[in-house]
Amino acid sequence: DGAEDTVEHLYMFGINEIPHSMVDMAESIDLASQQIYLAVELLAQKKLFDIKEHIIEISTLERRNDQIVKQSVKTLFDQHKDDPVRLIQVYEVYKLLERTSNSCHRVGKLLDSIVMKNA
């Protein structure tokens, strides 16, 4: 849902040139989604101890996105002082990407909780 919302906002706001930082965030979200998929497969196989490495990777990717968004928003506010509408539009997309990344992290925490309760 987060990826779909992000693409819709890029379209609605007419953001045709996607900043490299947004691409980096999207790639991290994709990688986190893959880690979630692999962890859920292991959960279905009851291989609880093998899930931990995927949980760690999800957390690492989320922290990476936190750093990207902090720097990107700072740069955004520095570069778009004279265009507040564009600033708000691009900022909104960053917020959507950050929320999506945080959602992946919440899934990782849930998986960790399941592992801890059943290990």
XYZ file of C-alpha atoms in Angstrom:
119
model
C 0.000 0.000 0.000
C 2.812 2.396 0.855
C 4.520 1.886 -2.476
C 1.245 2.403 -4.308
C 0.498 5.596 -2.341
C 3.970 6.899 -3.111
C 3.610 6.312 -6.850
C 0.163 7.932 -6.836
C 1.543 11.014 -5.098
C 4.465 11.263 -7.511
C 1.924 11.244 -10.336
C -0.536 13.652 -8.670
C 2.212 16.125 -7.827
C 3.838 15.867 -11.246
C 7.191 14.822 -9.835
C 8.842 13.512 -12.980
C 12.444 13.696 -11.857
C 12.673 11.423 -8.844
C 15.524 12.324 -6.505
C 18.189 9.665 -6.090
C 17.466 9.582 -2.357
C 13.862 8.516 -3.034
C 15.107 5.750 -5.300
C 17.491 4.625 -2.543
C 14.645 4.584 -0.034
C 12.409 2.618 -2.395
C 15.179 0.084 -2.965
C 15.608 -0.332 0.797
C 11.862 -0.843 1.181
C 11.946 -3.450 -1.559
C 14.821 -5.247 0.168
C 12.999 -5.090 3.514
C 9.900 -6.551 1.865
C 11.991 -9.408 0.527
C 13.387 -10.011 4.020
C 9.846 -10.089 5.420
C 8.840 -12.616 2.782
C 11.799 -14.849 3.617
C 11.139 -14.546 7.355
C 7.472 -15.466 6.947
C 8.483 -18.511 4.889
C 10.785 -19.576 7.730
C 8.005 -18.953 10.225
C 5.708 -21.244 8.254
C 8.443 -23.895 8.382
C 8.844 -23.290 12.132
C 12.520 -22.376 11.674
C 12.335 -19.669 14.298
C 16.049 -19.253 14.968
C 16.734 -18.624 11.264
C 14.349 -15.674 11.236
C 16.583 -13.475 13.383
C 19.010 -12.562 10.578
C 16.102 -11.298 8.480
C 14.765 -9.232 11.386
C 18.180 -7.633 11.827
C 18.374 -6.802 8.119
C 14.887 -5.233 8.174
C 15.956 -3.047 11.091
C 19.195 -2.086 9.347
C 17.322 -1.059 6.214
C 14.864 1.025 8.229
C 17.701 2.839 10.006
C 19.311 3.474 6.616
C 16.094 5.062 5.389
C 15.866 7.180 8.534
C 19.285 8.620 7.735
C 18.418 9.170 4.082
C 15.189 10.995 4.877
C 16.827 13.235 7.491
C 19.503 14.384 5.070
C 17.104 14.598 2.139
C 14.566 16.738 3.982
C 17.318 19.088 5.118
C 18.512 19.388 1.521
C 14.937 19.798 0.318
C 14.306 22.741 2.643
C 17.611 24.314 1.612
C 16.892 23.958 -2.116
C 13.189 24.845 -2.293
C 12.917 27.905 -0.057
C 11.457 29.880 -2.947
C 8.906 27.239 -3.981
C 6.860 26.252 -0.908
C 4.301 24.280 -2.923
C 6.948 22.051 -4.447
C 8.647 21.736 -1.068
C 5.406 20.446 0.487
C 4.793 18.041 -2.388
C 8.238 16.464 -2.271
C 8.214 16.427 1.528
C 4.916 14.523 1.459
C 6.479 11.835 -0.749
C 9.404 11.507 1.657
C 6.934 11.093 4.515
C 5.118 8.337 2.611
C 8.379 6.507 1.970
C 9.364 6.866 5.612
C 5.980 5.522 6.776
C 6.342 2.556 4.454
C 9.817 1.859 5.781
C 8.518 2.130 9.353
C 5.757 -0.347 8.501
C 8.375 -2.866 7.408
C 10.185 -2.273 10.686
C 6.971 -2.884 12.662
C 6.541 -6.206 10.866
C 10.119 -7.069 11.810
C 9.371 -6.264 15.455
C 6.251 -8.416 15.307
C 8.262 -11.293 13.874
C 10.820 -10.820 16.628
C 8.066 -10.972 19.213
C 6.771 -14.212 17.719
C 10.253 -15.720 17.771
C 10.829 -14.687 21.392
C 7.495 -16.112 22.564
C 7.964 -19.405 20.784
C 11.698 -20.039 21.053
